[in-house]
């Protein structure tokens, strides 16, 4: 049944999250169809937003026919209602001037308690650069997908101290993101690196390089003055977030971080635990409600062939002695999920969260060629490791991995949900049901072609592109499928960034694979459009997150 009019009532108590759920519903319908949703009293609305803890547990919802002409979304609590609104919207159809409301009925409850995202707020990437209103809107859109936690990082190496105006501006920006997250029911979280430091940290106190990613300014916590400075700087950061009720604080080992000196090594089960425990104590002093997430990122990853640090085994032994200062372990790595927990279980028997690397894998620059969807990749990782996990925080450097975020949030909500089904639902919601089939096929083909790399010719200095997995015929087919879909897209979808980054990726795949990786004028224009969508600052955004357009000229 399509409608030119639509009305909503709120019978739930008017909390900020309930108000936000109603506002997002009205905004989405209005923006996508032009129909203004009327707010009317309960009993006469087409849709009623309710709370009913008998109908659904916390964070869960039911969508049901309540009366002759009224559909009811009943949340077990305010967040459940918000997620129910998300499901309602994703199952509706939006055309210019008509709205076809969701016909799905039933109940749904999340499987995993922690359904987070991690915004890497640095390098002048989108999170660093975009107007805060754009980021707040993105946070709201992620909440509609069931995301209930957001973590950010104050990347110290950009600054010389917390008092620097740029550092204060970044702290204000991070807090604005966490406040926006709270309004949509997300628990705010903060990432701390165990021994990170400011750009001008004292050279005599610096950590020994680990070969696993370092800014080169990190401090050695086994030097007493280094330890003192680490704790002083951590306390300053924690106190800067005093007005945010942090739900989780992460303590992070490597990349960037770590120290390979004789007194700290092996870092993951020695120096890291000593300083980590002291940092956890500071967290408890400053944020008593926060739970500690101890990360094991790059544990046992070999920096050298003969490397055998035994970090997971050492961590297991240490936590079995005393895990009183840790609530969760975070486990993941660049490529495969680490083997130790798969073979021996989670160290210390603690609950575990993952940190899917949805941004950087197999492409450089990250997101430089547009959307980087990889549902099969994340399905395979989830199939291997999902049974160990209570949720997680995908690692995000921008908006180009929006589909990968949806896939991961889909697993956290429903462990048995297939990634391809999430992609189809995403495409139906963002591009319209008529385009969902084509877009899903395009996503699958683009994933097979993934592996692009921009290089500079050593002779001429000219940009070239390596596409080892490219298939010109498949790329051509992707362009044809999207052109066919585009002709039927509603306006909101055609002009939206989600369709643009998918289409630009397909166009670039074709242009570059047909041309043997040559950097053409057409490719350069595509890269420039991506840079605009990513809010790139050519002077400051680092090459890793900047689409490879020609600089200057
Ligand atoms: Zn050290």
Coordinates of C-alpha atoms and ligand atoms in Angstrom, one line a residue:
X1 CA 0.0 0.0 0.0
X2 CA 1.6 3.3 -1.1
X3 CA 0.8 6.5 0.7
X4 CA 1.0 10.2 -0.1
X5 CA 0.3 11.0 3.6
X6 CA 1.8 9.4 6.6
X7 CA 1.3 10.0 10.3
X8 CA 3.1 8.9 13.4
X9 CA 2.2 9.0 17.1
X10 CA 4.5 8.5 20.1
X11 CA 2.9 6.6 23.0
X12 CA 6.3 5.8 24.5
X13 CA 7.6 8.2 27.3
X14 CA 9.4 11.1 25.6
X15 CA 13.0 10.4 26.4
X16 CA 15.7 12.0 24.1
X17 CA 16.4 8.6 22.4
X18 CA 12.6 8.1 21.7
X19 CA 12.4 11.7 20.4
X20 CA 15.4 11.0 18.2
X21 CA 13.9 7.8 16.9
X22 CA 10.7 9.7 15.8
X23 CA 12.8 12.5 14.3
X24 CA 14.9 10.2 12.2
X25 CA 11.8 8.4 10.9
X26 CA 10.2 11.7 9.9
X27 CA 13.4 13.1 8.4
X28 CA 14.1 10.0 6.3
X29 CA 10.6 9.8 4.9
X30 CA 10.5 13.5 4.2
X31 CA 14.0 13.7 2.5
X32 CA 13.4 10.6 0.4
X33 CA 9.8 11.1 -0.7
X34 CA 9.0 14.8 -0.1
X35 CA 6.1 13.7 2.2
X36 CA 5.9 15.5 5.5
X37 CA 5.1 13.0 8.2
X38 CA 2.3 14.3 10.5
X39 CA 2.7 13.9 14.3
X40 CA -0.8 13.0 15.6
X41 CA -2.2 11.7 19.0
X42 CA -2.0 7.9 19.7
X43 CA -4.9 6.0 18.3
X44 CA -5.2 7.7 14.9
X45 CA -1.7 7.4 13.5
X46 CA -0.6 5.0 10.7
X47 CA 2.4 4.2 12.9
X48 CA 2.7 4.2 16.7
X49 CA 6.1 4.3 18.5
X50 CA 5.8 2.5 21.8
X51 CA 7.8 0.9 24.6
X52 CA 6.7 -2.5 25.8
X53 CA 9.1 -4.6 27.9
X54 CA 6.6 -7.5 27.8
X55 CA 6.7 -7.5 24.0
X56 CA 10.5 -7.4 23.7
X57 CA 13.6 -7.4 25.9
X58 CA 16.1 -4.5 26.2
X59 CA 17.4 -3.4 22.8
X60 CA 14.9 -5.6 21.0
X61 CA 11.7 -4.7 19.2
X62 CA 8.5 -6.0 17.6
X63 CA 6.8 -4.6 14.6
X64 CA 3.1 -5.6 14.6
X65 CA -0.4 -4.7 13.4
X66 CA -1.9 -3.0 16.5
X67 CA -5.3 -1.8 15.2
X68 CA -7.2 -1.6 12.0
X69 CA -5.0 1.1 10.4
X70 CA -2.1 1.3 12.8
X71 CA 1.2 -0.5 12.8
X72 CA 3.1 -0.4 16.1
X73 CA 6.8 -0.5 16.7
X74 CA 7.3 -1.7 20.3
X75 CA 10.8 -1.3 21.7
X76 CA 11.9 -3.3 24.8
X77 CA 13.5 0.0 25.7
X78 CA 14.2 3.3 23.9
X79 CA 17.2 1.8 22.0
X80 CA 15.1 -1.2 21.0
X81 CA 12.5 1.3 19.6
X82 CA 15.2 3.1 17.7
X83 CA 16.5 -0.2 16.2
X84 CA 12.9 -1.1 15.3
X85 CA 12.5 2.2 13.5
X86 CA 15.7 1.3 11.6
X87 CA 14.3 -2.1 10.6
X88 CA 11.0 -0.4 9.6
X89 CA 12.8 2.1 7.3
X90 CA 15.1 -0.5 5.8
X91 CA 12.0 -2.6 4.9
X92 CA 10.1 0.4 3.4
X93 CA 10.1 1.7 -0.1
X94 CA 10.7 5.4 -0.9
X95 CA 9.8 7.0 -4.2
X96 CA 9.4 10.6 -5.1
X97 CA 5.9 11.6 -3.7
X98 CA 5.0 8.1 -2.4
X99 CA 6.0 6.1 0.6
X100 CA 5.4 2.3 0.9
X101 CA 5.7 1.4 4.5
X102 CA 7.3 -1.7 5.7
X103 CA 5.2 -4.9 5.5
X104 CA 7.6 -7.0 7.6
X105 CA 6.1 -8.1 10.9
X106 CA 7.7 -9.9 13.8
X107 CA 10.2 -9.5 16.6
X108 CA 14.0 -9.2 16.6
X109 CA 16.7 -9.1 19.3
X110 CA 20.4 -8.5 19.1
X111 CA 22.8 -11.5 19.7
X112 CA 25.9 -9.5 20.7
X113 CA 25.9 -7.0 23.5
X114 CA 28.7 -4.8 22.0
X115 CA 27.9 -3.6 18.5
X116 CA 30.4 -0.8 18.1
X117 CA 32.4 1.2 15.6
X118 CA 35.8 2.8 15.9
X119 CA 36.4 6.1 14.1
X120 CA 40.1 6.6 13.5
X121 CA 40.1 10.4 14.0
X122 CA 43.4 11.4 12.5
X123 CA 45.5 11.9 9.3
X124 CA 43.0 14.6 8.1
X125 CA 40.7 11.8 7.0
X126 CA 36.9 12.2 6.7
X127 CA 36.4 12.0 10.5
X128 CA 39.1 14.6 11.0
X129 CA 37.9 16.9 8.3
X130 CA 34.2 16.7 7.6
X131 CA 31.8 19.3 9.1
X132 CA 30.7 17.9 12.5
X133 CA 27.0 18.0 11.4
X134 CA 27.9 15.5 8.6
X135 CA 29.5 13.2 11.1
X136 CA 26.6 13.5 13.6
X137 CA 24.2 12.5 10.8
X138 CA 26.4 9.5 9.9
X139 CA 26.4 8.5 13.6
X140 CA 22.6 8.6 13.5
X141 CA 22.5 6.4 10.4
X142 CA 24.7 3.9 12.0
X143 CA 22.5 3.8 15.2
X144 CA 19.6 2.8 13.0
X145 CA 21.6 -0.3 12.0
X146 CA 21.8 -1.4 15.7
X147 CA 25.2 0.2 16.5
X148 CA 25.3 0.8 20.2
X149 CA 28.8 1.9 21.0
X150 CA 31.2 4.4 19.4
X151 CA 34.9 4.7 20.2
X152 CA 37.3 7.6 19.2
X153 CA 41.0 8.2 19.7
X154 CA 42.9 11.4 20.5
X155 CA 46.0 10.7 18.4
X156 CA 48.6 12.6 20.4
X157 CA 51.4 12.5 17.8
X158 CA 49.6 15.3 15.8
X159 CA 50.3 17.7 18.8
X160 CA 53.0 18.9 21.2
X161 CA 50.8 18.9 24.2
X162 CA 47.2 18.9 25.3
X163 CA 47.1 22.7 25.7
X164 CA 47.9 23.3 22.1
X165 CA 44.9 25.0 20.4
X166 CA 44.7 22.3 17.7
X167 CA 44.7 19.6 20.4
X168 CA 41.9 21.4 22.2
X169 CA 40.0 21.7 19.0
X170 CA 40.3 18.0 18.3
X171 CA 39.2 17.1 21.9
X172 CA 36.1 19.3 21.4
X173 CA 35.5 17.5 18.1
X174 CA 35.8 14.1 19.6
X175 CA 33.5 15.0 22.5
X176 CA 30.9 16.3 20.0
X177 CA 31.0 13.0 18.3
X178 CA 30.5 11.1 21.5
X179 CA 27.7 13.4 22.6
X180 CA 26.0 12.8 19.3
X181 CA 26.5 9.1 19.8
X182 CA 24.9 9.3 23.3
X183 CA 21.8 11.0 21.9
X184 CA 21.1 7.9 19.7
X185 CA 21.7 5.5 22.6
X186 CA 25.4 4.6 21.9
X187 CA 27.7 4.1 24.7
X188 CA 30.8 6.4 24.3
X189 CA 34.2 4.8 24.4
X190 CA 37.7 6.1 24.3
X191 CA 40.9 4.5 22.8
X192 CA 44.2 5.0 24.7
X193 CA 47.4 3.7 23.3
X194 CA 49.6 2.2 26.1
X195 CA 52.7 4.4 25.5
X196 CA 51.8 6.9 22.8
X197 CA 53.2 10.4 23.1
X198 CA 53.3 13.9 21.7
X199 CA 55.4 14.9 18.7
X200 CA 58.1 16.4 20.8
X201 CA 58.4 13.7 23.5
X202 CA 61.9 13.7 25.2
X203 CA 64.2 11.7 22.9
X204 CA 66.1 10.1 25.8
X205 CA 62.8 8.5 27.1
X206 CA 61.6 7.1 23.8
X207 CA 60.6 3.5 23.2
X208 CA 62.7 1.0 21.2
X209 CA 61.1 0.4 17.7
X210 CA 59.1 -2.9 17.4
X211 CA 59.0 -3.2 13.7
X212 CA 55.2 -3.3 14.0
X213 CA 54.3 0.3 13.3
X214 CA 55.5 3.3 15.3
X215 CA 55.4 7.0 15.1
X216 CA 58.8 7.0 16.7
X217 CA 57.7 9.3 19.5
X218 CA 56.4 6.6 21.9
X219 CA 57.8 6.4 25.4
X220 CA 59.5 3.5 27.2
X221 CA 57.5 2.7 30.4
X222 CA 60.4 0.8 31.9
X223 CA 62.3 4.1 32.3
X224 CA 60.9 5.7 35.5
X225 CA 60.6 9.2 33.9
X226 CA 59.0 7.7 30.8
X227 CA 56.4 5.9 32.9
X228 CA 55.7 9.1 34.9
X229 CA 55.1 11.1 31.7
X230 CA 52.9 8.4 30.2
X231 CA 50.7 8.4 33.2
X232 CA 50.6 12.1 33.5
X233 CA 49.6 12.5 29.8
X234 CA 47.0 9.7 30.1
X235 CA 45.5 11.4 33.1
X236 CA 45.2 14.7 31.2
X237 CA 43.4 13.0 28.4
X238 CA 41.0 11.1 30.7
X239 CA 40.3 14.3 32.6
X240 CA 39.5 16.1 29.3
X241 CA 36.7 13.6 28.9
X242 CA 35.4 14.1 32.5
X243 CA 32.0 15.3 31.2
X244 CA 31.5 12.2 29.1
X245 CA 30.2 9.1 30.8
X246 CA 32.6 6.7 29.1
X247 CA 31.2 3.2 28.8
X248 CA 34.5 1.5 27.6
X249 CA 38.1 2.5 27.6
X250 CA 40.5 0.6 25.4
X251 CA 44.2 0.1 26.2
X252 CA 46.1 -0.6 23.0
X253 CA 49.5 -2.4 22.5
X254 CA 51.0 -1.8 19.1
X255 CA 50.8 0.1 15.8
X256 CA 51.3 2.7 17.1
X257 CA 52.7 1.8 20.5
X258 CA 55.0 -0.8 22.1
X259 CA 58.6 -1.0 23.2
X260 CA 61.1 -3.6 22.2
X261 CA 63.7 -2.8 24.9
X262 CA 65.1 -5.5 27.1
X263 CA 63.0 -4.5 30.0
X264 CA 59.7 -4.2 28.1
X265 CA 60.0 -7.3 25.9
X266 CA 58.1 -9.3 25.1
X267 CA 55.9 -6.3 25.1
X268 CA 52.4 -7.9 25.0
X269 CA 52.9 -10.0 28.1
X270 CA 55.4 -7.8 29.9
X271 CA 55.9 -4.1 29.5
X272 CA 52.4 -3.6 28.1
X273 CA 50.7 -5.3 31.0
X274 CA 52.7 -3.3 33.6
X275 CA 51.8 0.1 32.1
X276 CA 48.4 -1.1 31.0
X277 CA 47.5 -2.0 34.6
X278 CA 48.6 1.4 35.8
X279 CA 46.6 3.1 33.0
X280 CA 43.5 1.0 34.0
X281 CA 43.9 2.3 37.5
X282 CA 43.8 5.9 36.2
X283 CA 40.7 5.0 34.2
X284 CA 39.0 3.7 37.3
X285 CA 39.9 6.9 39.2
X286 CA 38.6 9.2 36.5
X287 CA 35.8 7.1 34.9
X288 CA 34.5 4.6 37.5
X289 CA 31.7 3.4 35.2
X290 CA 34.0 2.5 32.3
X291 CA 34.9 -1.1 31.5
X292 CA 38.4 -1.8 30.4
X293 CA 39.0 -3.4 27.0
X294 CA 42.5 -4.7 26.7
X295 CA 43.5 -5.0 23.0
X296 CA 45.8 -7.7 21.7
X297 CA 46.3 -6.2 18.2
X298 CA 49.4 -7.6 16.5
X299 CA 50.2 -9.9 19.4
X300 CA 52.6 -12.6 18.2
X301 CA 52.7 -11.0 14.7
X302 CA 56.2 -11.6 13.4
X303 CA 58.2 -8.5 12.8
X304 CA 61.2 -10.8 11.9
X305 CA 61.2 -14.4 10.7
X306 CA 62.7 -15.6 14.0
X307 CA 60.3 -13.7 16.1
X308 CA 58.6 -15.8 18.8
X309 CA 57.3 -13.5 21.5
X310 CA 54.7 -15.9 23.0
X311 CA 52.5 -13.0 23.9
X312 CA 49.1 -14.7 23.8
X313 CA 50.3 -17.5 26.0
X314 CA 52.0 -15.1 28.4
X315 CA 48.8 -13.0 28.5
X316 CA 46.7 -16.1 29.3
X317 CA 49.1 -17.0 32.2
X318 CA 49.0 -13.5 33.5
X319 CA 45.2 -13.1 33.3
X320 CA 44.6 -16.5 34.9
X321 CA 46.6 -15.2 37.9
X322 CA 44.7 -11.9 38.0
X323 CA 42.2 -10.5 35.5
X324 CA 40.6 -8.1 38.0
X325 CA 41.6 -5.0 36.0
X326 CA 40.4 -6.1 32.6
X327 CA 36.7 -6.6 31.5
X328 CA 37.1 -7.5 27.9
X329 CA 39.8 -8.6 25.4
X330 CA 39.9 -7.3 21.9
X331 CA 41.3 -9.7 19.4
X332 CA 42.0 -9.3 15.7
X333 CA 44.7 -8.7 13.1
X334 CA 45.4 -7.2 9.7
X335 CA 44.6 -10.4 7.7
X336 CA 43.5 -13.6 9.3
X337 CA 42.0 -13.8 12.8
X338 CA 44.9 -14.7 15.2
X339 CA 45.4 -18.4 15.6
X340 CA 46.1 -18.7 19.3
X341 CA 42.6 -17.9 20.5
X342 CA 41.1 -20.2 17.9
X343 CA 43.2 -23.0 19.1
X344 CA 43.4 -22.3 22.8
X345 CA 40.3 -20.2 23.6
X346 CA 40.3 -16.6 24.7
X347 CA 43.2 -15.8 27.1
X348 CA 42.0 -15.7 30.7
X349 CA 38.6 -17.0 29.7
X350 CA 37.5 -13.4 29.3
X351 CA 34.7 -12.2 26.9
X352 CA 36.1 -11.1 23.6
X353 CA 35.4 -8.4 21.0
X354 CA 36.8 -8.2 17.5
X355 CA 38.3 -5.3 15.6
X356 CA 37.7 -6.1 11.9
X357 CA 40.1 -4.3 9.7
X358 CA 37.5 -2.9 7.1
X359 CA 39.6 0.0 5.8
X360 CA 43.2 -0.7 4.9
X361 CA 43.2 -4.3 3.7
X362 CA 44.6 -4.9 0.2
X363 CA 44.3 -1.5 -1.2
X364 CA 46.4 1.7 -1.3
X365 CA 45.4 4.4 -0.8
X366 CA 42.7 3.2 1.6
X367 CA 39.4 4.0 -0.1
X368 CA 41.3 5.7 -2.9
X369 CA 39.4 3.9 -5.6
X370 CA 35.9 4.4 -4.0
X371 CA 33.9 1.8 -2.1
X372 CA 35.8 -1.2 -1.0
X373 CA 33.0 -3.7 -0.2
X374 CA 34.2 -7.2 0.9
X375 CA 31.3 -9.2 2.3
X376 CA 32.9 -12.6 1.5
X377 CA 36.0 -11.7 3.3
X378 CA 34.2 -10.7 6.5
X379 CA 31.8 -13.6 6.2
X380 CA 34.9 -16.0 6.2
X381 CA 36.5 -14.3 9.2
X382 CA 33.2 -14.4 11.1
X383 CA 32.6 -18.0 10.3
X384 CA 36.0 -18.9 11.8
X385 CA 36.0 -16.6 14.9
X386 CA 32.4 -15.5 15.5
X387 CA 31.8 -18.2 18.2
X388 CA 34.5 -16.6 20.4
X389 CA 33.0 -13.1 20.1
X390 CA 30.5 -10.9 22.0
X391 CA 30.6 -8.2 19.3
X392 CA 33.3 -5.8 18.3
X393 CA 34.4 -2.5 16.9
X394 CA 35.2 -2.4 13.1
X395 CA 38.1 -0.1 12.4
X396 CA 37.1 2.8 10.2
X397 CA 39.2 5.4 8.3
X398 CA 36.3 7.0 6.5
X399 CA 33.0 6.5 4.7
X400 CA 34.3 4.3 1.8
X401 CA 33.8 1.1 3.8
X402 CA 30.2 1.9 4.6
X403 CA 29.0 -1.5 3.3
X404 CA 31.6 -3.4 5.4
X405 CA 30.3 -1.6 8.5
X406 CA 26.8 -2.7 7.7
X407 CA 28.0 -6.3 7.2
X408 CA 29.8 -6.4 10.6
X409 CA 26.8 -4.7 12.4
X410 CA 24.7 -7.4 10.7
X411 CA 26.8 -10.2 12.3
X412 CA 26.6 -8.5 15.7
X413 CA 22.9 -8.3 15.6
X414 CA 22.3 -11.8 14.2
X415 CA 25.2 -14.2 14.3
X416 CA 23.7 -16.3 11.6
X417 CA 22.9 -13.5 9.2
X418 CA 24.7 -13.9 5.9
X419 CA 26.8 -11.0 4.7
X420 CA 25.2 -11.1 1.2
X421 CA 21.7 -10.7 2.8
X422 CA 22.9 -7.6 4.6
X423 CA 24.3 -6.2 1.3
X424 CA 21.0 -6.8 -0.4
X425 CA 19.1 -5.1 2.4
X426 CA 21.6 -2.2 2.4
X427 CA 21.2 -1.8 -1.4
X428 CA 17.4 -2.0 -1.2
X429 CA 17.3 0.7 1.5
X430 CA 20.0 3.1 0.1
X431 CA 19.3 2.6 -3.7
X432 CA 15.7 1.3 -3.7
X433 CA 14.4 -2.3 -4.1
X434 CA 14.6 -2.1 -7.9
X435 CA 18.3 -1.6 -7.8
X436 CA 19.1 -4.1 -5.0
X437 CA 19.8 -7.1 -7.2
X438 CA 22.1 -5.2 -9.6
X439 CA 24.0 -3.5 -6.7
X440 CA 24.5 -6.8 -4.9
X441 CA 26.0 -8.4 -8.0
X442 CA 28.3 -5.4 -8.5
X443 CA 29.5 -5.6 -4.9
X444 CA 30.4 -9.3 -5.3
X445 CA 32.3 -8.6 -8.5
X446 CA 34.1 -5.6 -7.0
X447 CA 35.3 -7.7 -4.1
X448 CA 36.9 -10.2 -6.5
X449 CA 38.7 -7.4 -8.2
X450 CA 40.0 -5.9 -4.9
X451 CA 43.7 -5.2 -4.6
X452 CA 44.4 -1.9 -6.3
X453 CA 47.6 0.0 -5.6
X454 CA 48.8 3.5 -6.8
X455 CA 52.5 3.8 -7.7
X456 CA 54.6 6.5 -9.1
X457 CA 56.8 5.6 -12.1
X458 CA 60.4 5.9 -11.0
X459 CA 61.4 7.3 -14.5
X460 CA 58.7 9.8 -15.3
X461 CA 57.2 10.4 -11.9
X462 CA 53.7 9.8 -13.4
X463 CA 51.0 8.0 -11.4
X464 CA 50.2 4.4 -12.4
X465 CA 47.8 1.9 -11.0
X466 CA 48.4 -1.8 -10.3
X467 CA 45.2 -3.9 -10.4
X468 CA 46.4 -7.5 -10.1
X469 CA 42.8 -8.9 -9.8
X470 CA 41.2 -6.7 -12.4
X471 CA 38.9 -8.3 -15.0
X472 CA 38.0 -5.8 -17.7
X473 CA 34.9 -7.8 -18.8
X474 CA 33.6 -7.9 -15.2
X475 CA 34.4 -4.2 -14.7
X476 CA 32.5 -3.4 -17.8
X477 CA 29.5 -5.5 -16.6
X478 CA 29.6 -3.7 -13.2
X479 CA 29.3 -0.4 -15.0
X480 CA 26.4 -1.7 -17.2
X481 CA 24.6 -3.0 -14.1
X482 CA 24.9 0.3 -12.3
X483 CA 23.9 2.4 -15.3
X484 CA 20.8 0.2 -15.6
X485 CA 20.1 0.6 -11.9
X486 CA 20.8 4.3 -12.0
X487 CA 18.0 4.9 -14.6
X488 CA 15.5 3.7 -12.0
X489 CA 17.0 5.2 -8.9
X490 CA 15.0 7.7 -6.9
X491 CA 16.6 11.1 -6.7
X492 CA 17.8 10.8 -3.1
X493 CA 19.8 7.6 -4.0
X494 CA 21.2 8.9 -7.3
X495 CA 22.7 11.9 -5.7
X496 CA 23.7 10.3 -2.4
X497 CA 27.4 9.6 -1.6
X498 CA 26.7 5.9 -1.1
X499 CA 25.8 5.4 -4.8
X500 CA 28.5 7.8 -6.0
X501 CA 31.4 5.9 -4.3
X502 CA 30.1 2.6 -5.6
X503 CA 29.7 3.9 -9.1
X504 CA 33.1 5.7 -9.1
X505 CA 34.7 2.5 -8.0
X506 CA 33.1 0.6 -10.9
X507 CA 34.0 3.3 -13.4
X508 CA 37.6 3.4 -12.1
X509 CA 37.9 -0.4 -12.3
X510 CA 36.9 -0.3 -15.9
X511 CA 38.9 2.7 -16.9
X512 CA 42.1 1.5 -15.3
X513 CA 41.8 -2.2 -16.2
X514 CA 41.1 -1.4 -19.8
X515 CA 43.9 1.1 -20.0
X516 CA 46.5 -1.1 -18.3
X517 CA 46.7 1.0 -15.2
X518 CA 47.3 4.3 -17.0
X519 CA 46.3 7.4 -15.1
X520 CA 43.9 9.1 -17.5
X521 CA 42.0 12.4 -17.4
X522 CA 38.8 10.5 -16.7
X523 CA 40.4 8.6 -13.8
X524 CA 41.8 11.8 -12.4
X525 CA 38.3 13.4 -12.4
X526 CA 36.9 10.3 -10.6
X527 CA 39.7 10.6 -7.9
X528 CA 38.9 14.3 -7.5
X529 CA 35.2 13.6 -7.0
X530 CA 36.1 11.0 -4.3
X531 CA 38.4 13.4 -2.6
X532 CA 35.6 16.0 -2.4
X533 CA 33.2 13.4 -0.9
X534 CA 36.0 12.4 1.6
X535 CA 36.6 16.1 2.4
X536 CA 40.2 15.7 1.6
X537 CA 42.5 18.7 2.3
X538 CA 45.2 18.3 -0.4
X539 CA 47.8 20.1 1.7
X540 CA 47.3 18.0 4.8
X541 CA 45.4 14.7 4.2
X542 CA 48.1 12.0 4.2
X543 CA 48.6 9.9 1.1
X544 CA 47.2 6.7 2.7
X545 CA 43.7 8.2 2.9
X546 CA 43.9 10.5 -0.2
X547 CA 42.5 9.4 -3.5
X548 CA 45.4 9.4 -6.0
X549 CA 44.6 12.4 -8.1
X550 CA 47.4 14.5 -9.6
X551 CA 48.6 17.1 -7.1
X552 CA 49.1 20.7 -8.2
X553 CA 48.1 22.1 -11.6
Ligands
LIG1 ZN1 61.0 -0.2 27.0

